[in-house]
Coordinates of C-alpha atoms in Angstrom, one line a residue:
M205 CA 3.8 25.5 28.3
S206 CA 3.9 22.3 30.2
G207 CA 0.2 21.9 29.5
D208 CA 1.0 21.4 25.8
Y209 CA 2.8 18.2 26.3
G210 CA 3.3 15.3 28.6
A211 CA 6.4 15.7 30.6
D212 CA 8.3 13.0 28.8
E213 CA 7.4 14.4 25.4
L214 CA 8.6 17.9 26.4
T215 CA 11.8 16.6 27.8
S216 CA 12.6 14.5 24.8
C217 CA 11.8 17.3 22.3
Q218 CA 13.9 19.8 24.2
I219 CA 16.9 17.6 24.7
S220 CA 17.0 16.4 21.1
I221 CA 17.0 20.0 19.7
R222 CA 19.3 21.3 22.4
D223 CA 21.9 18.7 21.7
A224 CA 21.7 19.3 18.0
L225 CA 22.3 23.0 18.5
L226 CA 25.3 22.4 20.8
A227 CA 26.8 19.9 18.4
G228 CA 29.9 21.0 16.6
G229 CA 30.9 23.8 18.9
T230 CA 28.2 26.4 18.0
K231 CA 28.0 29.8 19.6
Y232 CA 25.0 28.8 21.8
T233 CA 25.5 28.4 25.5
R234 CA 23.7 25.5 27.1
D235 CA 21.0 27.8 28.5
A236 CA 20.5 29.6 25.2
A237 CA 20.3 26.3 23.3
L238 CA 17.7 25.0 25.8
A239 CA 15.7 28.2 25.3
V240 CA 15.7 27.9 21.6
A241 CA 14.8 24.2 21.8
T242 CA 11.8 25.1 24.1
A243 CA 10.6 27.7 21.7
I244 CA 10.8 25.2 18.8
C245 CA 9.0 22.5 20.7
N246 CA 6.2 25.0 21.6
S247 CA 5.8 26.1 17.9
I248 CA 5.6 22.5 16.8
S249 CA 3.0 21.6 19.4
G250 CA 0.6 24.5 18.6
D251 CA -2.0 25.9 20.9
G252 CA -2.7 23.3 23.5
V253 CA -2.1 20.4 21.1
A254 CA 0.3 17.7 22.2
L255 CA 3.3 16.9 19.9
S256 CA 2.1 13.4 19.4
D257 CA -1.4 14.6 18.3
R258 CA 0.2 17.1 15.9
I259 CA 2.3 14.3 14.4
G260 CA -0.8 12.2 14.0
E261 CA -2.6 15.1 12.2
V262 CA 0.3 15.4 9.8
A263 CA 0.3 11.7 9.1
N264 CA -3.4 11.7 8.5
G265 CA -2.9 14.6 6.1
L266 CA -0.2 12.7 4.1
N267 CA -2.4 9.6 3.9
T268 CA -5.4 11.6 2.8
F269 CA -3.3 13.3 0.1
L270 CA -2.0 10.0 -1.1
L271 CA -5.6 8.6 -1.6
L272 CA -6.9 11.9 -3.1
F273 CA -4.1 12.3 -5.6
G274 CA -3.9 8.6 -6.3
G275 CA -7.6 8.5 -6.9
A276 CA -7.4 11.5 -9.3
M277 CA -4.6 9.8 -11.2
V278 CA -6.7 6.6 -11.5
F279 CA -9.7 8.6 -12.8
L280 CA -7.4 10.3 -15.3
M281 CA -7.0 6.8 -16.8
H282 CA -10.5 7.2 -18.2
G283 CA -9.0 9.8 -20.5
G284 CA -6.5 7.2 -21.5
F285 CA -9.1 4.6 -22.1
A286 CA -11.2 7.0 -24.1
M287 CA -8.2 8.0 -26.4
L288 CA -7.0 4.4 -26.8
E289 CA -10.4 3.0 -27.6
A290 CA -11.4 5.8 -29.9
G291 CA -8.1 5.5 -31.9
A292 CA -8.3 1.8 -32.1
I293 CA -11.7 1.6 -33.8
R294 CA -13.1 3.1 -37.0
S295 CA -13.9 6.8 -37.0
K296 CA -17.6 6.2 -37.6
N297 CA -17.9 4.9 -34.1
A298 CA -15.6 7.2 -32.2
M299 CA -18.2 9.3 -30.6
N300 CA -20.1 6.2 -29.3
I301 CA -17.0 4.8 -27.6
L302 CA -16.2 8.2 -26.0
L303 CA -19.7 8.5 -24.7
Q304 CA -19.5 5.1 -23.2
T305 CA -16.2 5.7 -21.5
I306 CA -17.5 8.9 -19.7
L307 CA -20.8 7.2 -19.0
D308 CA -19.0 4.4 -17.1
A309 CA -17.5 6.9 -14.7
A310 CA -20.9 8.6 -14.1
A311 CA -22.9 5.3 -13.8
A312 CA -20.3 3.8 -11.5
A313 CA -20.4 6.8 -9.2
I314 CA -24.1 6.5 -8.6
M315 CA -24.0 2.7 -8.3
W316 CA -21.0 2.8 -6.0
Y317 CA -22.8 5.3 -3.8
T318 CA -26.2 3.4 -3.6
V319 CA -25.0 -0.2 -3.2
G320 CA -21.5 -0.9 -4.6
F321 CA -19.5 0.6 -1.7
G322 CA -21.7 -1.2 0.8
F323 CA -21.4 -4.6 -1.0
A324 CA -17.6 -4.2 -1.2
F325 CA -16.6 -2.7 2.2
G326 CA -19.7 -2.6 4.4
I327 CA -19.3 -4.4 7.7
G328 CA -22.7 -4.6 9.5
H329 CA -23.6 -6.1 12.8
K330 CA -23.5 -9.6 11.3
P331 CA -20.8 -9.4 8.7
N332 CA -20.3 -12.3 6.3
K333 CA -17.4 -13.4 4.1
F334 CA -19.2 -13.3 0.8
I335 CA -20.7 -9.8 0.6
G336 CA -20.8 -6.5 2.5
N337 CA -24.0 -5.5 4.3
A338 CA -23.7 -1.9 5.5
M339 CA -23.0 1.7 4.3
F340 CA -25.5 1.6 1.5
G341 CA -26.0 5.2 0.4
L342 CA -23.2 6.0 2.9
A343 CA -25.5 5.4 5.8
R344 CA -23.8 5.6 9.2
Y345 CA -20.6 6.2 7.3
K346 CA -18.7 7.9 10.3
T347 CA -19.0 4.8 12.5
H348 CA -17.9 2.1 9.9
A349 CA -14.5 1.0 8.7
T350 CA -14.1 2.1 5.1
G351 CA -11.0 0.4 3.8
S352 CA -8.0 2.4 5.0
G353 CA -9.6 3.8 8.2
I354 CA -12.8 4.8 9.9
G355 CA -15.1 7.4 8.3
D356 CA -12.6 8.6 5.7
W357 CA -14.3 10.3 2.8
T358 CA -11.3 9.7 0.6
D359 CA -11.8 5.9 0.9
F360 CA -15.1 6.2 -1.0
F361 CA -13.5 8.4 -3.6
F362 CA -10.4 6.3 -4.1
Q363 CA -12.3 3.0 -4.3
W364 CA -14.9 4.5 -6.7
A365 CA -12.0 5.3 -9.2
F366 CA -11.1 1.6 -9.2
C367 CA -14.7 0.5 -9.6
A368 CA -15.1 2.8 -12.6
T369 CA -12.0 1.2 -14.1
A370 CA -13.5 -2.3 -13.8
A371 CA -16.7 -1.0 -15.4
T372 CA -15.1 0.6 -18.4
I373 CA -12.7 -2.3 -19.4
P374 CA -15.3 -4.3 -21.3
A375 CA -16.1 -1.4 -23.6
G376 CA -13.3 -2.2 -26.0
S377 CA -14.3 -5.9 -26.3
V378 CA -17.8 -5.1 -27.6
A379 CA -17.1 -1.9 -29.5
E380 CA -18.8 -1.0 -32.8
R381 CA -21.8 -3.3 -32.5
F382 CA -23.2 -3.4 -29.0
N383 CA -26.6 -2.0 -28.3
F384 CA -26.3 1.1 -26.1
N385 CA -29.1 0.0 -23.7
A386 CA -27.4 -3.3 -23.1
Y387 CA -24.1 -1.4 -22.5
L388 CA -25.6 0.9 -19.9
G389 CA -27.2 -2.1 -18.2
Y390 CA -24.0 -4.1 -17.8
S391 CA -22.0 -1.0 -16.9
M392 CA -24.3 -0.5 -13.9
F393 CA -24.5 -4.2 -13.1
I394 CA -20.7 -4.6 -12.9
A395 CA -20.2 -1.4 -10.9
G396 CA -23.1 -2.1 -8.5
F397 CA -22.8 -5.8 -7.9
V398 CA -20.3 -8.0 -9.8
Y399 CA -17.1 -6.0 -9.0
P400 CA -18.0 -5.1 -5.4
V401 CA -18.5 -8.8 -4.4
V402 CA -15.0 -9.7 -5.7
A403 CA -13.6 -6.6 -4.0
H404 CA -15.2 -7.7 -0.7
W405 CA -13.6 -11.2 -1.0
A406 CA -10.1 -9.9 -1.5
W407 CA -9.9 -6.4 0.2
C408 CA -12.5 -6.2 2.9
P409 CA -11.3 -7.3 6.4
T410 CA -14.3 -9.7 6.6
G411 CA -13.8 -11.3 3.2
W412 CA -12.9 -14.9 2.8
L413 CA -10.1 -14.7 0.3
G414 CA -7.6 -11.9 0.8
F415 CA -4.2 -11.9 2.5
A416 CA -5.1 -9.0 4.9
T417 CA -8.5 -10.3 5.9
V418 CA -9.3 -11.4 9.5
E419 CA -9.6 -15.1 8.5
P420 CA -7.6 -15.5 5.3
L421 CA -7.8 -18.5 3.1
F422 CA -5.5 -21.3 4.4
K423 CA -4.4 -18.9 7.1
T424 CA -2.4 -17.2 4.3
G425 CA -4.6 -15.5 1.8
Y426 CA -4.7 -14.2 -1.8
I427 CA -2.4 -11.3 -2.7
D428 CA -3.7 -8.8 -5.2
F429 CA -2.3 -5.4 -4.3
A430 CA -4.1 -3.2 -6.9
G431 CA -6.4 -5.6 -8.7
S432 CA -4.9 -7.7 -11.5
G433 CA -7.6 -10.2 -10.6
V434 CA -10.2 -8.1 -8.7
I435 CA -10.3 -5.4 -11.4
H436 CA -8.7 -6.5 -14.6
M437 CA -9.8 -10.1 -14.6
T438 CA -13.3 -9.1 -13.7
G439 CA -13.6 -6.4 -16.3
G440 CA -11.7 -8.3 -19.0
L441 CA -13.7 -11.5 -18.6
A442 CA -17.0 -9.6 -18.7
G443 CA -15.9 -8.0 -21.9
L444 CA -14.8 -11.3 -23.4
I445 CA -18.1 -12.9 -22.6
G446 CA -19.9 -10.0 -24.2
A447 CA -17.7 -10.2 -27.3
T448 CA -18.4 -13.9 -27.6
M449 CA -22.2 -13.6 -27.2
V450 CA -22.7 -10.5 -29.4
G451 CA -20.7 -12.0 -32.3
P452 CA -18.0 -10.5 -34.6
R453 CA -18.4 -7.2 -36.5
L454 CA -19.8 -7.4 -40.0
G455 CA -17.0 -8.3 -42.4
R456 CA -14.5 -9.2 -39.6
F457 CA -14.2 -12.7 -41.0
D458 CA -14.4 -13.7 -44.7
A459 CA -16.4 -16.5 -46.2
D460 CA -13.6 -18.9 -45.4
G461 CA -13.5 -17.8 -41.8
K462 CA -10.2 -16.0 -42.1
P463 CA -9.9 -12.7 -40.3
V464 CA -10.1 -9.4 -42.2
E465 CA -8.2 -6.5 -40.9
M466 CA -10.3 -3.7 -39.5
P467 CA -7.6 -1.2 -38.3
G468 CA -8.3 1.7 -36.0
H469 CA -8.4 5.2 -37.4
S470 CA -5.8 7.0 -35.4
A471 CA -2.4 5.8 -34.1
I472 CA -1.9 9.2 -32.5
L473 CA -4.9 8.7 -30.2
V474 CA -3.7 5.2 -29.4
V475 CA -0.3 6.5 -28.3
L476 CA -1.9 9.4 -26.3
G477 CA -4.2 6.9 -24.5
T478 CA -1.2 4.7 -23.7
V479 CA 0.8 7.5 -22.2
L480 CA -2.2 8.7 -20.1
L481 CA -2.8 5.2 -18.8
W482 CA 0.9 4.8 -18.1
F483 CA 0.8 8.0 -16.0
G484 CA -2.4 6.9 -14.2
W485 CA -0.9 3.6 -13.3
Y486 CA 1.4 5.4 -10.8
G487 CA -1.7 6.2 -8.9
F488 CA -3.3 2.8 -9.5
N489 CA -0.4 0.8 -8.1
P490 CA 1.7 2.8 -5.6
A491 CA -1.3 4.5 -4.0
S492 CA -2.9 1.1 -3.3
M493 CA -0.7 1.0 -0.2
L494 CA -3.4 3.4 1.2
S495 CA -0.9 5.0 3.6
I496 CA 2.5 6.6 3.4
D497 CA 3.1 7.7 7.0
T498 CA 5.7 5.0 8.0
T499 CA 9.0 4.0 6.7
N500 CA 7.7 0.6 5.6
A501 CA 4.8 2.2 3.8
A502 CA 6.9 4.7 2.0
T503 CA 9.3 1.9 0.9
V504 CA 6.4 -0.2 -0.5
V505 CA 5.0 2.8 -2.4
G506 CA 8.4 3.5 -4.0
R507 CA 9.0 -0.2 -4.9
A508 CA 5.6 -0.4 -6.5
A509 CA 6.4 2.5 -8.8
V510 CA 9.7 0.9 -9.8
T511 CA 8.4 -2.5 -10.5
T512 CA 5.4 -1.1 -12.4
T513 CA 7.7 0.9 -14.7
L514 CA 9.9 -2.1 -15.4
A515 CA 7.1 -4.5 -16.1
G516 CA 5.4 -2.1 -18.5
A517 CA 8.6 -1.5 -20.3
A518 CA 9.4 -5.2 -20.6
G519 CA 5.9 -6.0 -21.9
G520 CA 6.2 -3.4 -24.6
I521 CA 9.6 -4.6 -25.8
A522 CA 8.4 -8.2 -25.8
C523 CA 5.4 -7.4 -28.0
L524 CA 7.5 -5.2 -30.3
L525 CA 10.1 -7.9 -30.9
N526 CA 7.6 -10.6 -31.3
G527 CA 5.8 -8.5 -33.8
F528 CA 9.0 -8.0 -35.7
R529 CA 9.6 -11.7 -35.7
R530 CA 6.3 -12.3 -37.3
H531 CA 6.0 -9.4 -39.8
R532 CA 9.6 -8.0 -40.1
G533 CA 8.3 -4.6 -39.2
W534 CA 8.2 -2.4 -36.1
D535 CA 4.6 -2.2 -34.9
L536 CA 3.7 0.9 -32.9
V537 CA 0.3 -0.5 -31.7
G538 CA 1.9 -3.7 -30.6
L539 CA 4.4 -1.8 -28.5
C540 CA 1.5 0.1 -26.8
N541 CA -0.5 -3.0 -26.1
G542 CA 2.6 -4.8 -24.7
I543 CA 3.2 -1.9 -22.3
L544 CA -0.3 -2.0 -21.0
C545 CA -0.1 -5.8 -20.6
G546 CA 3.0 -5.5 -18.4
F547 CA 1.1 -3.0 -16.2
V548 CA -1.9 -5.2 -15.9
A549 CA 0.2 -8.2 -14.9
I550 CA 2.4 -6.4 -12.3
T551 CA -0.6 -4.8 -10.6
A552 CA -1.1 -7.8 -8.4
C553 CA 2.4 -8.1 -7.1
C554 CA 4.2 -4.8 -7.7
H555 CA 4.7 -4.4 -3.9
V556 CA 6.2 -7.8 -3.2
V557 CA 8.5 -8.7 -6.1
E558 CA 12.1 -7.8 -7.0
P559 CA 12.8 -5.5 -10.0
W560 CA 14.2 -8.4 -12.0
A561 CA 11.1 -10.4 -11.3
A562 CA 9.0 -7.5 -12.5
I563 CA 10.8 -7.6 -15.9
I564 CA 10.1 -11.3 -16.2
C565 CA 6.5 -10.7 -15.3
G566 CA 6.1 -8.1 -18.0
L567 CA 8.0 -10.0 -20.7
V568 CA 5.8 -13.1 -20.3
A569 CA 2.7 -11.0 -20.1
G570 CA 3.5 -9.5 -23.6
L571 CA 4.1 -12.9 -25.2
W572 CA 1.0 -14.4 -23.4
F573 CA -1.1 -11.6 -24.8
D574 CA 0.1 -12.2 -28.3
F575 CA -0.8 -15.9 -28.1
L576 CA -4.2 -15.2 -26.7
C577 CA -5.0 -12.7 -29.5
W578 CA -4.1 -15.4 -32.0
L579 CA -6.2 -17.9 -30.2
L580 CA -9.3 -15.6 -30.2
L581 CA -9.0 -15.2 -33.9
K582 CA -8.8 -19.0 -34.3
L583 CA -12.1 -19.2 -32.3
K584 CA -13.6 -16.4 -34.4
I585 CA -14.1 -14.1 -31.4
D586 CA -13.9 -10.4 -32.4
D587 CA -12.4 -8.2 -29.6
P588 CA -11.5 -4.9 -31.3
L589 CA -9.3 -3.6 -28.5
S590 CA -8.0 -7.1 -27.4
A591 CA -9.3 -6.1 -24.0
G592 CA -10.1 -9.7 -23.1
P593 CA -6.5 -11.0 -23.7
M594 CA -5.1 -7.9 -22.2
H595 CA -7.1 -7.5 -19.0
F596 CA -8.4 -11.0 -18.3
G597 CA -5.5 -13.0 -19.8
T598 CA -2.5 -11.0 -18.5
G599 CA -4.4 -10.1 -15.3
M600 CA -4.7 -13.9 -14.6
W601 CA -1.0 -14.3 -15.3
G602 CA -0.1 -11.5 -12.8
V603 CA -2.2 -13.2 -10.1
F604 CA -0.5 -16.5 -10.8
F605 CA 3.0 -14.9 -11.0
T606 CA 2.5 -13.5 -7.5
G607 CA 2.3 -17.0 -6.1
L608 CA 5.7 -17.8 -7.7
L609 CA 8.0 -14.9 -6.7
A610 CA 6.4 -13.0 -3.8
K611 CA 9.3 -12.2 -1.5
Q612 CA 8.9 -12.8 2.3
E613 CA 10.7 -9.6 3.4
Y614 CA 8.5 -7.5 1.1
I615 CA 5.3 -9.2 2.3
Y616 CA 6.2 -8.2 5.8
E617 CA 6.9 -4.6 4.8
A618 CA 3.5 -4.4 3.1
Y619 CA 1.3 -6.3 5.5
G620 CA 3.1 -6.6 8.8
R621 CA 2.7 -10.4 8.6
M622 CA 5.6 -12.8 8.2
E623 CA 5.3 -16.5 8.9
D624 CA 7.6 -19.4 8.1
H625 CA 7.6 -20.4 4.5
M626 CA 5.2 -17.5 3.5
Y627 CA 6.6 -16.6 0.2
G628 CA 6.4 -17.5 -3.5
A629 CA 6.7 -21.1 -4.6
F630 CA 10.0 -20.5 -6.5
Y631 CA 11.8 -19.6 -3.3
P632 CA 13.4 -22.5 -1.4
K633 CA 11.3 -24.1 1.3
S634 CA 8.1 -22.4 0.3
N635 CA 5.0 -24.2 1.5
G636 CA 3.1 -23.3 -1.6
K637 CA 0.2 -21.8 0.2
I638 CA 0.4 -18.4 -1.4
L639 CA 0.4 -20.1 -4.9
A640 CA -2.6 -22.2 -3.9
C641 CA -4.5 -19.1 -2.7
Q642 CA -3.7 -17.3 -6.0
I643 CA -5.0 -20.3 -8.1
I644 CA -8.2 -20.5 -6.0
G645 CA -8.6 -16.7 -6.4
I646 CA -8.3 -17.0 -10.2
L647 CA -10.9 -19.8 -10.3
A648 CA -13.3 -18.0 -7.9
I649 CA -13.2 -14.8 -10.1
I650 CA -13.8 -16.8 -13.3
G651 CA -16.7 -18.7 -11.7
W652 CA -18.4 -15.6 -10.3
V653 CA -18.0 -13.3 -13.3
S654 CA -19.1 -16.1 -15.7
G655 CA -22.0 -17.0 -13.5
M656 CA -23.2 -13.4 -13.4
M657 CA -22.5 -12.1 -16.9
I658 CA -23.5 -15.1 -19.1
P659 CA -27.1 -15.0 -17.9
F660 CA -27.1 -11.2 -17.9
F661 CA -26.0 -10.9 -21.5
G662 CA -28.2 -13.9 -22.4
I663 CA -31.3 -12.1 -21.4
F664 CA -30.5 -9.2 -23.7
K665 CA -29.7 -11.7 -26.5
L666 CA -32.9 -13.6 -26.1
T667 CA -34.9 -10.4 -26.3
G668 CA -33.0 -9.2 -29.4
T669 CA -31.5 -6.2 -27.7
L670 CA -27.9 -7.1 -27.4
R671 CA -26.7 -6.1 -30.8
I672 CA -27.5 -3.1 -33.1
P673 CA -29.2 -3.9 -36.5
P674 CA -26.9 -4.5 -39.5
E675 CA -27.9 -1.3 -41.3
V676 CA -27.0 0.7 -38.2
E677 CA -23.7 -1.1 -37.9
E678 CA -22.9 -0.3 -41.5
M679 CA -23.8 3.3 -41.1
G680 CA -21.9 3.7 -37.9
L681 CA -23.1 4.4 -34.4
D682 CA -22.1 8.1 -34.4
R683 CA -24.4 9.1 -37.2
S684 CA -27.3 6.7 -36.4
K685 CA -27.4 7.1 -32.6
H686 CA -25.5 10.3 -31.6
G687 CA -26.4 12.9 -34.2
G688 CA -23.2 13.1 -36.2
S689 CA -19.5 12.3 -36.3
A690 CA -16.7 12.8 -33.8
Y691 CA -15.0 14.8 -36.5
N692 CA -16.0 17.9 -38.4
G693 CA -15.2 18.4 -42.0
A694 CA -15.7 16.6 -45.3
G695 CA -17.0 13.1 -44.9
A696 CA -18.2 13.6 -41.4
A697 CA -21.9 13.8 -42.5
M698 CA -21.5 10.2 -43.8
G699 CA -20.5 8.9 -40.5
G700 CA -16.8 8.8 -41.3
M701 CA -17.3 6.5 -44.3
L702 CA -15.9 8.8 -47.0
P703 CA -12.1 8.5 -47.7
S704 CA -11.7 12.2 -46.7
T705 CA -12.7 11.5 -43.2
P706 CA -9.7 12.3 -40.9
G707 CA -7.6 9.2 -40.3
N708 CA -10.1 6.6 -41.4
D709 CA -7.4 4.2 -42.6
V710 CA -4.3 5.7 -41.0
M711 CA -3.4 2.5 -39.2
R712 CA -3.9 0.2 -42.2
N713 CA -0.8 -1.4 -43.5
Q714 CA -1.3 -4.1 -46.0
Q715 CA 2.2 -5.5 -45.5
Q716 CA 2.4 -5.2 -41.7
P717 CA -0.9 -6.0 -40.0
S718 CA -1.4 -4.3 -36.6
A719 CA -0.6 -6.3 -33.5
K720 CA -4.0 -5.1 -32.2
V721 CA -5.6 -7.8 -34.3
L722 CA -3.1 -10.6 -34.9
P723 CA -3.0 -12.6 -38.2
A724 CA -4.3 -16.2 -38.0
N725 CA -0.9 -17.7 -38.7
G726 CA 0.9 -16.2 -35.6

């Protein structure tokens, strides 16, 4: 028996359980209580395994489950993206957007394995702050740090789910007119290179930007817990650049330059997608703590879930009320978009802000989103899903908001670091370093993504392969490129153009335009 523990461990275990059995005048004698305590301690320790080792194994199991289940929830968000995007566009292009969404996950998996994971988290013999340089194709995986630990398979899986999310965000911005070859190219480019570099800056211990890196910026660092900047700004800006360069859909603006409504075909799919994304965000944000085996870690995970909920709810209500102010009608799609905007914004700071601050974050995100949608129409930029304003715009707001109201106590719980004046700029006596790091992070992401994606899309545009031909766009991508419609029945053979096609104009409301595409006089 004594070989199972150190002497101190054995004594501590026995005394604790013995005293618990004797408390309250139980029927046990002192010797009987000690015998029971010894038996319990032996059963806990296992066959020749010390109690401390057994506790470590249980902790590792809990952390593994957190990443496995959290990663699965993040992957389920692809179902949410698929439903949301399919419902928000015309039925003649539904199969195309569904294919692209699933393709993003598959392409991201291969790119993440071959180069992306190494660029993001690889720490070689001569690490640098800009980009990772090890673990390509998971080479020497067992001997390298991988994010949350050393040689943890779940790290690759969990981080792939985030990479796939960044890759699929731009699909909504370029929907209904983007050439499939160009889409596949940029999906692989984002997953294999553009996103991993930003992730390295912010989340790899050897990066130059992040709060938890070895040498953080200004000895403070950029806080982006689950990726308002790293994921949503990156994907959203890539989509916005693509939408700008490919041009608006045919008929999106009339001869006078005024926007023409092109409503999606299924409000039901939009709502289903929103609910799936809402559910998945509880893996996206809370599980980004990467561990749950301590009191502080469990506290952070719980707080992230609460603030995520409140921010999403506040964003939805803000867009709903703002839509009613403009149109005197209750807009379902506006509510759904606002909820997602709140989630995007709080993703950076869900672990370090108070619940009341999360509500403010979500409210402002919803209103900011409405303004950006109006601005895009003024600039004649066609973004069918408003993915640019939602992910890039409100993601940028979330990163900035972190620098305003990050709380020192919560920063310590999440990172184990607490220095004088290390908190948001709106708290008294803040030195403003966190806010400065957040602003620099915003500018760095904008510069990197723009510098990569503008030339990338430009090559396709110069070669005439960025956009589908007008006749294909009129016919619809489903019929012309994918062998039929996403829907069976009357009208399906015509690519969803006949009035009998299911839901082709379900979301059209001549009196109350959808908040998905805001009117020019917002």
